[in-house]
CSV table of C-alpha atoms and ligand atoms in Angstrom, one decimal:
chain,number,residue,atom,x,y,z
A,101,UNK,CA,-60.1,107.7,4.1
A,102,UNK,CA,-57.4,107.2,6.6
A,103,UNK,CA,-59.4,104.9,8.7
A,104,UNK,CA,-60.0,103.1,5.4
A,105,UNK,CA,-56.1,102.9,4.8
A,106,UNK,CA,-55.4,102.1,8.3
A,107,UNK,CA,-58.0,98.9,7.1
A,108,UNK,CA,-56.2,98.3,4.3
A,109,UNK,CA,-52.9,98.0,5.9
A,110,UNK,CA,-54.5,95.8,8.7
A,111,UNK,CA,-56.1,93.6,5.8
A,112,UNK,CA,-52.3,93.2,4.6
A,113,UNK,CA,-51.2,92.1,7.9
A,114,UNK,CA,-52.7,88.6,8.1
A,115,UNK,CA,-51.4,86.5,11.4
A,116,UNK,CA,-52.9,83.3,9.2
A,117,UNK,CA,-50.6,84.0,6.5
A,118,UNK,CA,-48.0,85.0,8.5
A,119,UNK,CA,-48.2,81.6,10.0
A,120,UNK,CA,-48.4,79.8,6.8
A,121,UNK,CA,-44.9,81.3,5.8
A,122,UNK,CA,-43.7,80.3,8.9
A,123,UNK,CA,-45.0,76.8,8.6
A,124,UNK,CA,-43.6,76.4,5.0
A,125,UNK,CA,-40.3,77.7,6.1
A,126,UNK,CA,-40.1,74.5,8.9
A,127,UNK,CA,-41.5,72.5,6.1
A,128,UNK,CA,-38.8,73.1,3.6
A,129,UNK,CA,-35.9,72.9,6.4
A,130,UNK,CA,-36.7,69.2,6.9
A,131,UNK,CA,-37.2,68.1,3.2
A,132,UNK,CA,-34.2,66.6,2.9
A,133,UNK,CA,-34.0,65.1,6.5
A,134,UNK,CA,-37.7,63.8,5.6
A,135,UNK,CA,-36.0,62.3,2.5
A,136,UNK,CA,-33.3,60.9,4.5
A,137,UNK,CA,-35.3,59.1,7.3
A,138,UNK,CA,-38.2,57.8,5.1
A,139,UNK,CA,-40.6,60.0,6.5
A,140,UNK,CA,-41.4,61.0,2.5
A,141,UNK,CA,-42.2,58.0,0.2
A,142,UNK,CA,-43.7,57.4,-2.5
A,143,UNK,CA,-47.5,56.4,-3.2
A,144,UNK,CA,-48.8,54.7,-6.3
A,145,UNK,CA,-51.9,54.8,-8.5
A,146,UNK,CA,-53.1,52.4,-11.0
A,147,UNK,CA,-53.6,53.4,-14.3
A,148,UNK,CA,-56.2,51.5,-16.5
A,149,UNK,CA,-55.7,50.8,-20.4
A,150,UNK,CA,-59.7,50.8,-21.1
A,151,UNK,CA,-59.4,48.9,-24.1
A,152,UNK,CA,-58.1,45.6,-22.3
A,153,UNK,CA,-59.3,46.7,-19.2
A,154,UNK,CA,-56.3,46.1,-17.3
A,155,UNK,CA,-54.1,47.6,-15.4
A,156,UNK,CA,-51.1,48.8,-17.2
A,157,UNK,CA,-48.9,51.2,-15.5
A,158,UNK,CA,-48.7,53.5,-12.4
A,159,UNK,CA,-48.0,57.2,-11.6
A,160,UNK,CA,-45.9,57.7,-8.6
A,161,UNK,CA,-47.5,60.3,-6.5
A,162,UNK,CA,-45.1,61.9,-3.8
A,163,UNK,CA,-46.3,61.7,0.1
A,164,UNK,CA,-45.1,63.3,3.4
A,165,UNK,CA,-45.4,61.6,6.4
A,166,UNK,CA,-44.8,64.2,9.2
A,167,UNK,CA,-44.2,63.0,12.9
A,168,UNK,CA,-46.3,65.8,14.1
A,169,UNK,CA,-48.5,67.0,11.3
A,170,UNK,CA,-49.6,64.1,9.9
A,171,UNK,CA,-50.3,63.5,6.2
A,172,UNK,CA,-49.2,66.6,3.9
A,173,UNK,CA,-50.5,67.1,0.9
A,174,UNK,CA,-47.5,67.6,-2.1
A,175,UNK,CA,-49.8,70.5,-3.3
A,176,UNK,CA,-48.7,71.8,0.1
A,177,UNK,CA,-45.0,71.5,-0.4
A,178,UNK,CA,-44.3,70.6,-4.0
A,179,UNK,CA,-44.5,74.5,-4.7
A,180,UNK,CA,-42.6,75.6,-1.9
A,181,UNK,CA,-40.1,73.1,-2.4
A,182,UNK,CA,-39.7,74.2,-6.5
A,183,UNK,CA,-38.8,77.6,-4.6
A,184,UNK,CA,-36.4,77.2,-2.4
A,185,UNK,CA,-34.6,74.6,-4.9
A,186,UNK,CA,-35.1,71.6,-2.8
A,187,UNK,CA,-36.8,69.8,-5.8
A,188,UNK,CA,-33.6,68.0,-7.3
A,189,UNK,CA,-33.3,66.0,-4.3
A,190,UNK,CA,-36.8,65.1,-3.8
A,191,UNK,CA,-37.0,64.4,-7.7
A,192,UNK,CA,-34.1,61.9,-7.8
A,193,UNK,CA,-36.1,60.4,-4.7
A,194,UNK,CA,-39.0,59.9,-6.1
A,195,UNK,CA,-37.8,58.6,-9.6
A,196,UNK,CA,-35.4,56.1,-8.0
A,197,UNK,CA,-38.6,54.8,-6.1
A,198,UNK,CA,-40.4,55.1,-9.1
A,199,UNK,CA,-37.9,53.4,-11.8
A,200,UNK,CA,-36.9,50.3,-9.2
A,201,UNK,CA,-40.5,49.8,-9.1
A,202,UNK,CA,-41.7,49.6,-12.1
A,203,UNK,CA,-38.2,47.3,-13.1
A,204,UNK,CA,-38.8,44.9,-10.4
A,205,UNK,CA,-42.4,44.5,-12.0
A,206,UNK,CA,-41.5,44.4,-15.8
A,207,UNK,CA,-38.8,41.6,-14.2
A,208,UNK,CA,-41.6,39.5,-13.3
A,209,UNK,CA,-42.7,39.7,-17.0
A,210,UNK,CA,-45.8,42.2,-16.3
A,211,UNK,CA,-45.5,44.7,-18.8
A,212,UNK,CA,-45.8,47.6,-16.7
A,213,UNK,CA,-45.2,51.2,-17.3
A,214,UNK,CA,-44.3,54.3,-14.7
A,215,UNK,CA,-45.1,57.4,-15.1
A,216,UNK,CA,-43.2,60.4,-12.9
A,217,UNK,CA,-44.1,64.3,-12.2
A,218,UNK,CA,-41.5,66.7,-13.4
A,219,UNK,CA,-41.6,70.3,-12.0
A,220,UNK,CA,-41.1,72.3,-14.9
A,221,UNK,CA,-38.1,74.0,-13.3
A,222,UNK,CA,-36.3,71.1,-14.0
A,223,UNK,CA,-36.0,71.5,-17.7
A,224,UNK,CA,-34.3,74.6,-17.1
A,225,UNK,CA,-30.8,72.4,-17.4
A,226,UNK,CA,-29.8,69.6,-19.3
A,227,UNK,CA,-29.0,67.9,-15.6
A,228,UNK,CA,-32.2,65.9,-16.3
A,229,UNK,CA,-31.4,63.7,-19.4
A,230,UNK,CA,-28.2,62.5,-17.8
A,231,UNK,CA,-29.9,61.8,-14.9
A,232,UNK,CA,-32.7,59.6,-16.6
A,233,UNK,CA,-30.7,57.8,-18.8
A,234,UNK,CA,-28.2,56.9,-15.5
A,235,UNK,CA,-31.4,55.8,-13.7
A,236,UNK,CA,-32.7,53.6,-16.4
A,237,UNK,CA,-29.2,51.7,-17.0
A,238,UNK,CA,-28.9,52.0,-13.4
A,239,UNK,CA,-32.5,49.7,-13.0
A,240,UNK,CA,-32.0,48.3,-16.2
A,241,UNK,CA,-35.6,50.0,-17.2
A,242,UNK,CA,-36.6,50.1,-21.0
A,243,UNK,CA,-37.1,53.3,-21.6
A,244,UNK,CA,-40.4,53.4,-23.2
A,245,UNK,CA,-41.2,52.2,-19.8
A,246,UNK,CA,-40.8,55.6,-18.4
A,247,UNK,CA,-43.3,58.8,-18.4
A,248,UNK,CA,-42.2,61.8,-17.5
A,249,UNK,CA,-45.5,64.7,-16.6
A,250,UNK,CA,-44.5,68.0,-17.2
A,251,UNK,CA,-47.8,70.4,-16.1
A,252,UNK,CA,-48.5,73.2,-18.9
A,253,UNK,CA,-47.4,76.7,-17.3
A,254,UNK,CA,-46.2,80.0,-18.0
A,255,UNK,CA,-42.7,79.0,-18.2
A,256,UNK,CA,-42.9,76.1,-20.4
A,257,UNK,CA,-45.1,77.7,-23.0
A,258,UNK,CA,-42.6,80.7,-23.7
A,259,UNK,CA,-39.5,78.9,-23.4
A,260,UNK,CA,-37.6,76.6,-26.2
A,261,UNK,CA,-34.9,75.6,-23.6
A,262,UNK,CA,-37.5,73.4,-22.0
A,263,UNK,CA,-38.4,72.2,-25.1
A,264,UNK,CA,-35.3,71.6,-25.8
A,265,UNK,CA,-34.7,69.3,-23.0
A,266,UNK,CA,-38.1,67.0,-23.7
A,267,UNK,CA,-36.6,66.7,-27.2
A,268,UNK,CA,-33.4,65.2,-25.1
A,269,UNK,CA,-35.6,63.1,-23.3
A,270,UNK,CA,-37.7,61.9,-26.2
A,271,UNK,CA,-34.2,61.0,-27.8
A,272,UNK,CA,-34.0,58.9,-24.7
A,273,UNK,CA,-36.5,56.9,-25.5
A,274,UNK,CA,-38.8,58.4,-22.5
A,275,UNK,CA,-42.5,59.1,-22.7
A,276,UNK,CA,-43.9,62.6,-22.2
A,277,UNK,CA,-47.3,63.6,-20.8
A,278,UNK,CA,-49.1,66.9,-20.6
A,279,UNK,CA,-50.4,66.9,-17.3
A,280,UNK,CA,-53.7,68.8,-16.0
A,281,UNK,CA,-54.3,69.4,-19.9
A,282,UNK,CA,-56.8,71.9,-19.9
A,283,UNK,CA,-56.2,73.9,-17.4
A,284,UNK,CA,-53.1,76.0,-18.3
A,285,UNK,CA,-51.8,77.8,-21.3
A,286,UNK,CA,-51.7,75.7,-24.1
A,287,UNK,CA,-52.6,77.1,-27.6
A,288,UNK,CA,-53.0,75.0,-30.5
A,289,UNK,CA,-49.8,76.0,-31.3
A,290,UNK,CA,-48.1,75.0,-28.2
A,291,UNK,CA,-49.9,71.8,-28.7
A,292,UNK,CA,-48.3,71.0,-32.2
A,293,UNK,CA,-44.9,71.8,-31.2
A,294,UNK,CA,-44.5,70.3,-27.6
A,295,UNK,CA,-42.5,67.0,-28.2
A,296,UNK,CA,-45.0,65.2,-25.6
A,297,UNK,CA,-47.2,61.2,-26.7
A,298,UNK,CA,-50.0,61.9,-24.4
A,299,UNK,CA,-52.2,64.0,-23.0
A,300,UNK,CA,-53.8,63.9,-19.5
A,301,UNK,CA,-57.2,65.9,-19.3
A,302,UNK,CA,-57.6,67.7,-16.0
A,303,UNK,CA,-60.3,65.7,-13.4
A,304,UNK,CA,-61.7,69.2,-13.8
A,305,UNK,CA,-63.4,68.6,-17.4
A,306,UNK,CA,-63.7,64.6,-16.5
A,307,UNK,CA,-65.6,64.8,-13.4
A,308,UNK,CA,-68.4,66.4,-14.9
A,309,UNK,CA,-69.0,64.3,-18.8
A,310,UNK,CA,-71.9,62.5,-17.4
A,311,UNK,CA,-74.0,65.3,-16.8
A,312,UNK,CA,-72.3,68.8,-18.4
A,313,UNK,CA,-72.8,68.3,-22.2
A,314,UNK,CA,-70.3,71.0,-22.7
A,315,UNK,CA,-67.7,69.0,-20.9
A,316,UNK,CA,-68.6,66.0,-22.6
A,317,UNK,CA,-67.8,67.9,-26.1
A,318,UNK,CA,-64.5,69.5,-24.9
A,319,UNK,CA,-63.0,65.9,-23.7
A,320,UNK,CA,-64.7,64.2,-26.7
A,321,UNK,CA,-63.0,66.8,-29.3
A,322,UNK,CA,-59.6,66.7,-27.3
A,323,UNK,CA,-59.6,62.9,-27.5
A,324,UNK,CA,-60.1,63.1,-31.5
A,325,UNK,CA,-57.6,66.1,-31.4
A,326,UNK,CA,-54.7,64.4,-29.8
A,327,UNK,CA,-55.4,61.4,-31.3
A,328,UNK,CA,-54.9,62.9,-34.9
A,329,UNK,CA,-51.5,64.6,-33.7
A,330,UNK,CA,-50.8,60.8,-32.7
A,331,UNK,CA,-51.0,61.3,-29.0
A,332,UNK,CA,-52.2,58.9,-26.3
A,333,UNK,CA,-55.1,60.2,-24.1
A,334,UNK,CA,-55.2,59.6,-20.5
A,335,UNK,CA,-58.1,60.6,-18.0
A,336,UNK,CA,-57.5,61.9,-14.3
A,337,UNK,CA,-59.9,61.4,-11.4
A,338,UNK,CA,-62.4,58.8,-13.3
A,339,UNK,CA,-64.6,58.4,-10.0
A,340,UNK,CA,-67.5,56.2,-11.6
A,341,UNK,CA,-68.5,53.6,-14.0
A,342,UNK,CA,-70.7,56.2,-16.0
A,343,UNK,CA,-67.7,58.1,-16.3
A,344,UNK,CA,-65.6,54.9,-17.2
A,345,UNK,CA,-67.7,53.9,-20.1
A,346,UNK,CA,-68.4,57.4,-20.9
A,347,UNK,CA,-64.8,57.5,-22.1
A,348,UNK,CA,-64.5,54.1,-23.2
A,349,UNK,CA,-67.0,55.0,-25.6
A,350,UNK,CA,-65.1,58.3,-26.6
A,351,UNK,CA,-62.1,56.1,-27.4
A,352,UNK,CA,-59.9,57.3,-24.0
A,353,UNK,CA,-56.7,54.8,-23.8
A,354,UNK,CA,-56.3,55.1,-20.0
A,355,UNK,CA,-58.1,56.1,-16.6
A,356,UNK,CA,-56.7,56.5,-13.8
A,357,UNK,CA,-58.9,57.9,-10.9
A,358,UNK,CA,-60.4,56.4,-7.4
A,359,UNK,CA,-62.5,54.0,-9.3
A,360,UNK,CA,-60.2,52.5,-10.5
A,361,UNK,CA,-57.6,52.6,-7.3
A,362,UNK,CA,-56.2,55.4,-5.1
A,363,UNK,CA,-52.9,56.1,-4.8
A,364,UNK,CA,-51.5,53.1,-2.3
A,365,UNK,CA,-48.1,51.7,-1.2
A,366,UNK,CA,-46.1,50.0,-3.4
A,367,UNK,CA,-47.1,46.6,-1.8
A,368,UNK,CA,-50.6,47.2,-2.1
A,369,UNK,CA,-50.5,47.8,-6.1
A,370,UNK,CA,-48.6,44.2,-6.3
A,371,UNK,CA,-51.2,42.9,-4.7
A,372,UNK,CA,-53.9,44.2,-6.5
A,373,UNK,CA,-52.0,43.3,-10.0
A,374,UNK,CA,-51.5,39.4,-8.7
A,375,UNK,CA,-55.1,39.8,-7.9
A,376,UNK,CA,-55.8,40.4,-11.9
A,377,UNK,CA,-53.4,38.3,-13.0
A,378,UNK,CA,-55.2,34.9,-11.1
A,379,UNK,CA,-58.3,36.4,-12.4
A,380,UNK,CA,-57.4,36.3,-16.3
A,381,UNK,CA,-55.6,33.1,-15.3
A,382,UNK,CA,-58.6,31.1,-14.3
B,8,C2E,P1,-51.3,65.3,-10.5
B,8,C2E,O1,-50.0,64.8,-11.1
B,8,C2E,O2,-52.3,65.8,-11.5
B,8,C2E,O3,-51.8,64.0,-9.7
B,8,C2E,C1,-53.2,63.7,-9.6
B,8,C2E,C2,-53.7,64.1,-8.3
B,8,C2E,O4,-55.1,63.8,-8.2
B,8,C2E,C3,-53.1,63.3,-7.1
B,8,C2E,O5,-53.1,64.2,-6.0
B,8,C2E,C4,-54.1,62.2,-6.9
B,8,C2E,O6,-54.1,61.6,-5.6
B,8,C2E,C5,-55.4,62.9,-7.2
B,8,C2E,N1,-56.5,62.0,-7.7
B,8,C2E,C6,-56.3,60.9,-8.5
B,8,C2E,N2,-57.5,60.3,-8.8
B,8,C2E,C7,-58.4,61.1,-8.2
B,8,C2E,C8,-59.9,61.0,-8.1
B,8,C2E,O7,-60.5,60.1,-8.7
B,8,C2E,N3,-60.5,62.0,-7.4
B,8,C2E,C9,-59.8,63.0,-6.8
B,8,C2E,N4,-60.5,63.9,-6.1
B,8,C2E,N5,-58.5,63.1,-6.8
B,8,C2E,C10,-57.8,62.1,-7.5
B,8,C2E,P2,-51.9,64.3,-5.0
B,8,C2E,O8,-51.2,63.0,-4.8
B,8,C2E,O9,-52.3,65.1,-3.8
B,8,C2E,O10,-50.9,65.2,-5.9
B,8,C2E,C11,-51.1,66.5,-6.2
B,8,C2E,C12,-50.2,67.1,-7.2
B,8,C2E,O11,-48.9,67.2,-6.6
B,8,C2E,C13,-50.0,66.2,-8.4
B,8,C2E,O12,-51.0,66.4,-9.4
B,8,C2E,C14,-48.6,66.7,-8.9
B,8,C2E,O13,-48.8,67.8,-9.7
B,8,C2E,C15,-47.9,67.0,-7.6
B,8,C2E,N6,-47.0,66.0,-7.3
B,8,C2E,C16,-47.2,64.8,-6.6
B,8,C2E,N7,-46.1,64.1,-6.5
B,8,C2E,C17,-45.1,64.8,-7.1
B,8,C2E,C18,-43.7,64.6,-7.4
B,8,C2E,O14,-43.1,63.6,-7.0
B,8,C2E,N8,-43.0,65.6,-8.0
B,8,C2E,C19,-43.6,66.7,-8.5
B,8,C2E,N9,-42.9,67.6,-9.1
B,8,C2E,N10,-45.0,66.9,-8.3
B,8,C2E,C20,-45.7,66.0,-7.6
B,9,MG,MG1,-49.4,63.8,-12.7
B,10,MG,MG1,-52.6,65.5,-13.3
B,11,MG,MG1,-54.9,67.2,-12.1
């Protein structure tokens, strides 16, 4: 029994884990000189309206470009960061990025829309709202141009200050997605009240539509669902054409997955939209 106990406690005392704290912690002391020196910037990937078939917006997608570690994954330090409140900063980066962006393209008179990952944490204050409506008069961004994606998690789903604040937003004029819809909490009930006008459905259930009848039935019945509580439907992580048509057919308004375009630099997505534009021009 002791010997089993001394295990125990062994089992407890993982080096590897002890490493990855100690890795995180270096991580979060440099977010905001990684902020600061360009090091993080901001990917974006297309998103495809699959009635017209073209390409109608973008989501920014957060990336870290260490010196020594290379490319790190925001699952990697999105979470940690949310901790140790270094997500404000890293926020305001990413949507000034974002909302310059997507103004420079609408400017060109290419109706283009943006879409932006909010941590839920950040609906905690009313910080947010000010800070949106700043940004767009700042850009000089419409604000239907704008979609914030909150995730579905524990926090959101018990708390009516965070609802509170989408309201704000919605009052705004801004766009809310559920992100990863699917995956988290959500109850019917969560689903009527949550002042969002579209849904993303987690790469999880979309991956699989062209072989898992199940699946098939669960995005097919969440498409009619949303669309009868007048919500938009986007897919994540639409990989092939099967899966493309699939939810064509299923009456999907946008994809977005590596079929259709990974997340790139900023200067890559311009070219690929003058690319489409020539095409429907000839
Ligand atoms: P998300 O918002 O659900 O973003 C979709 C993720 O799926 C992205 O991963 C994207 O690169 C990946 N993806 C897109 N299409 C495909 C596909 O066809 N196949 C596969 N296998 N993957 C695909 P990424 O960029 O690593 O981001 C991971 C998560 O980190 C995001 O999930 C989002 O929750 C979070 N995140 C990223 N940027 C930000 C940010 O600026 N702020 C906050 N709060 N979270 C962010
Ligand atoms: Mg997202
Ligand atoms: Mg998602
Ligand atoms: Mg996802």
């Amino acid at each position: 029994d002791e010997a089993k106990e001394e295990g125990l406690r062994w089992k407890e005392f993982d080096p590897a884990k002890l490493k990855d704290a100690a890795w995180k912690l270096s991580l979060l002391g440099r977010i905001d000189s990684a902020i600061d020196s360009g090091e993080m910037w901001v990917a974006y990937q297309p998103k495809l309206d699959l009635a017209t078939r073209r390409i109608i917006g973008a989501e920014a997608l957060v990336r870290w470009s260490h010196p020594e570690k290379g490319e790190i994954s925001p699952a990697e330090f999105i979470p940690a960061a949310e901790q140790a409140n270094r997500i404000e900063k890293l926020t305001a980066h990413v949507l000034d990025d974002a909302v310059r962006a997507a103004a420079a393209i609408n400017g060109r008179g290419v109706d283009f829309d943006i879409a932006v990952n909010l941590s839920a944490r950040l609906l905690d204050g009313t910080d947010i709202v000010d800070q949106i409506r700043d940004l767009l008069a700042k850009h000089r961004l419409p604000a239907n141009k704008l979609t914030l994606e909150v995730t579905e998690s524990a926090a959101m789903v018990s708390s009516n200050q965070s609802f509170e604040v989408l309201e704000q937003l919605r009052a705004v004029g801004v766009n809310i997605a559920i992100d990863d819809y699917g995956t988290g909490f959500s109850t019917l009930e969560y689903l009527k009240k949550i002042p969002a006008t579209e849904i993303k459905i987690d790469r999880g259930f979309v991956r699989m539509i062209d072989r898992s009848h199940s699946d098939k039935l669960m995005v097919n019945s969440t498409i009619q669902l949303a669309h009868s509580l007048g919500r938009k439907v986007v897919a994540e992580g639409v990989e092939s054409e099967e899966i493309l048509e699939a939810l064509a057919a299923m009456g999907c308004d946008d994809a977005q997955g590596y079929l259709i375009g990974r997340p790139m630099k900023l200067r890559a997505l311009i070219k690929q939209l003058i690319l489409e534009y020539r095409k429907i021009a000839a």
